[in-house]
XYZ file of C-alpha atoms in Angstrom:
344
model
C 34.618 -45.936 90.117
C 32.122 -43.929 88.185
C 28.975 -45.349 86.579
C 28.949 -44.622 82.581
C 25.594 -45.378 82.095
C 24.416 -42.096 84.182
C 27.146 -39.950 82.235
C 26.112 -41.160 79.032
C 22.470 -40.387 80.037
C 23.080 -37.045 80.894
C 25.511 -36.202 77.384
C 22.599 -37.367 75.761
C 20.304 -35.228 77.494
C 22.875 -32.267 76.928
C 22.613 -32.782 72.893
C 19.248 -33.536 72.587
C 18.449 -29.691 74.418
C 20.885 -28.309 71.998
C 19.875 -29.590 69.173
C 16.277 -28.283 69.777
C 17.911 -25.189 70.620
C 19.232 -25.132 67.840
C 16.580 -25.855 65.415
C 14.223 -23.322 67.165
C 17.213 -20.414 66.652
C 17.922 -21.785 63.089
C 13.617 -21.305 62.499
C 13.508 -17.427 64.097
C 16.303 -16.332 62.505
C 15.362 -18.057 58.893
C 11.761 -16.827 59.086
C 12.787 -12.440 59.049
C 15.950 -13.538 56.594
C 13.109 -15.444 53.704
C 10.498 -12.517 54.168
C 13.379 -10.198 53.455
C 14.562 -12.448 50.830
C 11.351 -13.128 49.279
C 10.624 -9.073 49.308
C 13.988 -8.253 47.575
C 12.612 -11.282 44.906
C 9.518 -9.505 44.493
C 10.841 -5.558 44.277
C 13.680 -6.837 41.681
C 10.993 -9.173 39.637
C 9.854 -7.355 35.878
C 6.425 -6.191 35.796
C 4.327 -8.481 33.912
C 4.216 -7.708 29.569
C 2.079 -5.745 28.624
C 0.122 -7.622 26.135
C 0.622 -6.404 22.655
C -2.502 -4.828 20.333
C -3.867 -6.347 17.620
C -3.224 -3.913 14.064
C -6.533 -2.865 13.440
C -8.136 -4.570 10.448
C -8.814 -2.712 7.442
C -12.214 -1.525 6.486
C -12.292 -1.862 2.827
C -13.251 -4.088 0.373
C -11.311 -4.972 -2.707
C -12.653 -6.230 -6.062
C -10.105 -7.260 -8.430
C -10.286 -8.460 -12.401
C -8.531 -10.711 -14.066
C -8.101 -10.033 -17.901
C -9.003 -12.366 -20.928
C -7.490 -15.476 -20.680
C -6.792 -14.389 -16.562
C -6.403 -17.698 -15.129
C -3.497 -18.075 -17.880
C -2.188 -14.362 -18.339
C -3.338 -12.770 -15.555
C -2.031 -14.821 -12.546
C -0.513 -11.089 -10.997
C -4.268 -10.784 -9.879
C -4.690 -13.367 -7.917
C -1.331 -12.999 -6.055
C -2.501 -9.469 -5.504
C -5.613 -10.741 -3.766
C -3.843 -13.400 -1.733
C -1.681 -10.194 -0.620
C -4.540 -8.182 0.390
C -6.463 -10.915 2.409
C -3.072 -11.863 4.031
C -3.317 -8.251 5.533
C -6.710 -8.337 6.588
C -8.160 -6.947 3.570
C -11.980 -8.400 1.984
C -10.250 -9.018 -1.701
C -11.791 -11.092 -4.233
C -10.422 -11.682 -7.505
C -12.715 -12.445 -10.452
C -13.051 -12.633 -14.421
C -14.081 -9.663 -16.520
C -16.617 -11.767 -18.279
C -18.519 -11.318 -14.809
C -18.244 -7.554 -14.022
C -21.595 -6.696 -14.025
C -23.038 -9.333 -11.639
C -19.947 -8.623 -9.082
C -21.045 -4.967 -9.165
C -24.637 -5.463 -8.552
C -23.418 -8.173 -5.233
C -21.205 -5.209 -4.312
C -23.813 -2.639 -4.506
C -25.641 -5.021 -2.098
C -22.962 -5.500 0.621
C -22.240 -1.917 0.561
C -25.753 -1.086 1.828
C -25.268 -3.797 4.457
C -21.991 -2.649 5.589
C -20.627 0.767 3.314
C -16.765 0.175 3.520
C -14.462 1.961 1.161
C -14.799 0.424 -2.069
C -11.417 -0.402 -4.288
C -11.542 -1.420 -7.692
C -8.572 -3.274 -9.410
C -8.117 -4.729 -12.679
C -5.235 -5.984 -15.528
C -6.065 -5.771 -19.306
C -10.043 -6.031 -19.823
C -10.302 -6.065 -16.100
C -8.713 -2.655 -16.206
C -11.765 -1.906 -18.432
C -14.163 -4.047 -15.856
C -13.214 -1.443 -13.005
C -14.345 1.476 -15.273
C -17.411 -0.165 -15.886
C -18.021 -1.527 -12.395
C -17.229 1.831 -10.501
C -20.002 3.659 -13.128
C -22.612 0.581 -11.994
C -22.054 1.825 -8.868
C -22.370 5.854 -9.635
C -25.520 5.122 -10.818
C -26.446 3.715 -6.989
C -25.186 7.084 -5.859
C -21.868 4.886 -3.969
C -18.599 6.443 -3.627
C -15.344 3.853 -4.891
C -12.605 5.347 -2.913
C -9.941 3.465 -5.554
C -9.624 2.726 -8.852
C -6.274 0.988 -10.381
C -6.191 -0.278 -14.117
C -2.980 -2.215 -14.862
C -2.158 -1.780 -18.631
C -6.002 -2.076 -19.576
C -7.761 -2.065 -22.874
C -7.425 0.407 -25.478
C -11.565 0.591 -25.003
C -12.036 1.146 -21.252
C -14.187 4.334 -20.958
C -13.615 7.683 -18.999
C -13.004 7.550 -14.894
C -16.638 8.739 -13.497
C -17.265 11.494 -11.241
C -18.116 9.125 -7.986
C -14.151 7.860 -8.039
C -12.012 9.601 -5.401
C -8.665 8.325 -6.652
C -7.974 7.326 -9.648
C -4.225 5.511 -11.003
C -3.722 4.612 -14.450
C -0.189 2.090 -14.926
C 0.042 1.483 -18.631
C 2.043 0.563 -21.565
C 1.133 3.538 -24.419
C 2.457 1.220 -27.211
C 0.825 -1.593 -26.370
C -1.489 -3.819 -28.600
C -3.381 -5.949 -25.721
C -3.414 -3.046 -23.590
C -1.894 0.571 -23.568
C -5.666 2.300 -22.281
C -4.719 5.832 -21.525
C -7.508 6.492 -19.744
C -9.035 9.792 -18.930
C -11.708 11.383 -16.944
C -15.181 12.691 -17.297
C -15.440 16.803 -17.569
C -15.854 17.933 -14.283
C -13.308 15.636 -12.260
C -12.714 16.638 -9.243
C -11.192 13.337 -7.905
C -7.076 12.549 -7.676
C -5.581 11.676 -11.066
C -2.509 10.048 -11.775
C -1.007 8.369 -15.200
C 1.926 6.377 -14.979
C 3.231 5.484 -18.753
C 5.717 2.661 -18.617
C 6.660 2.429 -21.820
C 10.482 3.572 -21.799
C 10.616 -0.110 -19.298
C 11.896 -2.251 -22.089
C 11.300 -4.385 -19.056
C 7.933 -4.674 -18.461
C 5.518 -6.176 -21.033
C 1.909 -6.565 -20.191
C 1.994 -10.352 -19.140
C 3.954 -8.984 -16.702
C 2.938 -6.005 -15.580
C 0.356 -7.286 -13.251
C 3.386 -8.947 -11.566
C 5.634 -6.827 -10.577
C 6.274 -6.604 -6.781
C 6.685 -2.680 -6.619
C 3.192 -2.372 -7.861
C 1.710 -4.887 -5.069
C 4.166 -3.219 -2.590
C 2.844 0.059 -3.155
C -0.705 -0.752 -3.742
C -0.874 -3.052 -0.490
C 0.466 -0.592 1.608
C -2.601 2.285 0.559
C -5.106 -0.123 0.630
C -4.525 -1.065 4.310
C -3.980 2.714 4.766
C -7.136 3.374 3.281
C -8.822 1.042 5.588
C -7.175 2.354 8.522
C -6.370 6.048 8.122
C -8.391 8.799 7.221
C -6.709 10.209 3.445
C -4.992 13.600 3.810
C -6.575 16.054 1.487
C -5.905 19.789 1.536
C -5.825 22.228 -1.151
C -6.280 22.472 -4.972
C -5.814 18.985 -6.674
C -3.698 18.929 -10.053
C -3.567 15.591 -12.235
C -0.514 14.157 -13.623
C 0.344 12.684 -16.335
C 3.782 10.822 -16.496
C 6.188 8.750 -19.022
C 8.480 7.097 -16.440
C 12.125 7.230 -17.432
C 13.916 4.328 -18.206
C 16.033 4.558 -15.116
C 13.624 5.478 -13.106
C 11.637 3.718 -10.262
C 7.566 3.800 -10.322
C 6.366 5.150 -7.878
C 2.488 5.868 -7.374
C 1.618 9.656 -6.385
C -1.978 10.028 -5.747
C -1.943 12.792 -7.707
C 0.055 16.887 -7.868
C -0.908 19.823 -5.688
C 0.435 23.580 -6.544
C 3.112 25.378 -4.931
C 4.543 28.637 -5.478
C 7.877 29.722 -6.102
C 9.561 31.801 -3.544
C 12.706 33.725 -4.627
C 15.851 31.738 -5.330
C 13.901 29.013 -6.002
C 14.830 25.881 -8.783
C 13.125 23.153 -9.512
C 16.041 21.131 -8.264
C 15.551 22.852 -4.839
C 12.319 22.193 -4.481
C 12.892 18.437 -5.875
C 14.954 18.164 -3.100
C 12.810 20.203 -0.457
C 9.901 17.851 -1.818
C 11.827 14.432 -1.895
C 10.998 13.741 -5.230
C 12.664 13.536 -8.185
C 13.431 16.462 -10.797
C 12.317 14.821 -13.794
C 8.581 14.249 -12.137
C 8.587 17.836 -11.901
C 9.329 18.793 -15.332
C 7.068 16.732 -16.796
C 4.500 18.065 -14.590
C 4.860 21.341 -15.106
C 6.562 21.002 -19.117
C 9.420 22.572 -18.029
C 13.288 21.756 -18.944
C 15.557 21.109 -15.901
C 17.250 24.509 -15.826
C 14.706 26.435 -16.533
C 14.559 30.117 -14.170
C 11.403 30.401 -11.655
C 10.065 33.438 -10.780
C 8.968 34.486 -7.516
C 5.131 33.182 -7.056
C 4.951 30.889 -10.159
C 2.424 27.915 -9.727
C 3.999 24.677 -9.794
C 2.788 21.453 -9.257
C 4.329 18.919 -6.860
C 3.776 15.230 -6.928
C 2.310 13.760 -3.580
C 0.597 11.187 -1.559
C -2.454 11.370 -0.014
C -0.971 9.118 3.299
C 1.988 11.119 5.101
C 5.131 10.595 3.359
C 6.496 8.733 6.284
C 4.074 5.964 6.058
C 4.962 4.995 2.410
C 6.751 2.184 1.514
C 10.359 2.550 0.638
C 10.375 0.335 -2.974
C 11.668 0.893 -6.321
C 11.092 -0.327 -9.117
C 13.798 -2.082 -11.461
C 14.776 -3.563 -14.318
C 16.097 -6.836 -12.464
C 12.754 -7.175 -11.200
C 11.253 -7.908 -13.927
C 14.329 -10.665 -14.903
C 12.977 -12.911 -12.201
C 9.438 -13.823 -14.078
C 9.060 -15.766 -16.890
C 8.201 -13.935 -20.168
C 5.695 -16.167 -22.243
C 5.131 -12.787 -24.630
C 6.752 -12.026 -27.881
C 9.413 -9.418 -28.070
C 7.864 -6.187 -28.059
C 8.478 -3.803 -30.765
C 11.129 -0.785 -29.835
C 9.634 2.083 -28.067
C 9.547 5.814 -29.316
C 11.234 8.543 -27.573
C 8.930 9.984 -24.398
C 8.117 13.530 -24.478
C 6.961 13.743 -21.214
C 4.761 16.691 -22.074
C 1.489 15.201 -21.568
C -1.693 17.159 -21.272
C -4.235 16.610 -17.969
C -7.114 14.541 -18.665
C -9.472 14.968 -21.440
C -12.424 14.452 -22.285
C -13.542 11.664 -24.837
């Protein structure tokens, strides 16, 4: 008769060795088959993100003016300012009555720290920024901007130390309508933009509409960031914006010449601007025949095309703000033959 406790001792003994056997073969094998897996892991893993870059800030400061009665009637100002600072911009917005002394604090920081100066102002602030901008000519400092918003018939001539110059006004306009003009001897970038055929825009308004902020955001932080483009002869315009037109700011015209063949609708199109800005400019009707080398004068920015920002101006824009103005008498028929700037 056989003894079970010896044949129970040695199946014991026989799955004890194999289960060590087992776990050291499980262990050797594993060890090559997680490097291998853990080097797939790391060859198939993304490369780390590259960390995005900051937008540089824009070096510039902005000085804006509120017009009489601002905090009331000239609330576009300070939404303007909020727009600029959102961006990065140093904006300030202040009341005409106070021109002079923020002139003489900006002469000051600019000999701390000379950034491009801009200069913008609605009604009597439009004629503040005149006045500040020839404080600051008499300090020998450059203001890279100047924009009056449908300012006051008074505001005096754009001096000789203002690189660009844009004029957005209302011709028949009692509390505004300034059709401003520069010194003899310009040699800056001149633009006029007469809004009068806008049945739309009134000058409570005016210094709200979004198109303007758009537009004027957009070269601000360009200014601050990006050297302008100038090259060649400079030409001032002078414009009545159609009804049904948008606004949109040109820094100012520069000359072309007509090859042969050429229209002024082909080089609209060539020029991606509309045909009506280049009859005015050059008081010419739409068909009228070029000849081969005749001077005209194109509309442009000073920024690449590219880098401007695609907004129009309509008449539903202006639907969206309160009016709190009387209606404004009707408007006379634009000529759009305007003359370059004069002298007063």
């Amino acid at each position: 008769m056989i003894n079970p406790k010896p044949v129970m001792a040695i199946m014991f003994g026989a799955m004890l060795v194999a289960c060590v056997w087992s776990a050291s073969c499980n262990s050797t094998f594993a060890a090559p088959a997680a490097k291998q897996a853990n080097t797939a892991a790391a060859v198939a893993a993304p490369p780390p993100p590259v960390p995005e870059q900051p937008a540089p800030m824009p070096r510039v400061r902005a000085y804006l003016f509120r017009g009489a009665m601002g905090p009331i009637f000239s609330r576009g100002m300070d939404r303007l300012t909020s727009r600029l600072q959102e961006v990065g911009v140093q904006a300030d917005v202040n009341e005409f009555t106070i021109c002079r002394v923020i002139a003489a604090r900006a002469i000051r920081e600019y000999k701390e720290d000379p950034l491009p100066i801009v200069l913008i102002g609605h009604s009597m602030g439009g004629l503040c920024s005149i006045i500040f901008a020839d404080v600051l000519r008499q300090e020998n400092i450059p203001v890279s901007l100047v924009v009056a918003i449908d300012p006051a018939h008074a505001t005096g001539n754009v001096p000789l130390n203002v690189e660009r110059f844009i004029n957005i006004f209302l011709s028949d306009s009692v509390l505004g309508g300034g059709d401003v003009v520069a010194e003899p001897g310009y040699q800056g970038h001149y633009a006029s933009f007469d809004m009068k055929e806008h049945s739309e825009v009134t000058h409570i308004n005016i210094d709200k509409m979004d198109t303007i902020h758009d537009q004027l955001v957009n070269a601000i932080v360009q200014l601050g960031t990006t050297p302008m483009q100038v090259k060649g002869e400079t030409a001032p315009l002078r414009y009545v914006v159609p009804a049904d037109a948008p606004l949109e700011l040109w820094d100012s015209g520069i000359p072309q010449f007509a090859r042969a063949g050429d229209t002024l609708q082909s080089l609209a199109t060539a020029n991606h601007v509309p045909l009506w800005a280049l009859t005015q400019a050059n008081q010419l009707s739409d068909n009228t025949p070029l000849t081969a080398g005749q001077r005209i004068v194109v509309p442009r920015h000073l920024m690449p095309v590219a880098q401007q920002p695609a907004t129009t101006a309509t008449a539903a824009e202006a639907t969206k703000r309160p009016t709190t103005s009387s209606p404004r008498p009707s408007r006379g028929q634009a000529s759009g033959e305007k003359s370059p700037p004069r002298a007063r």
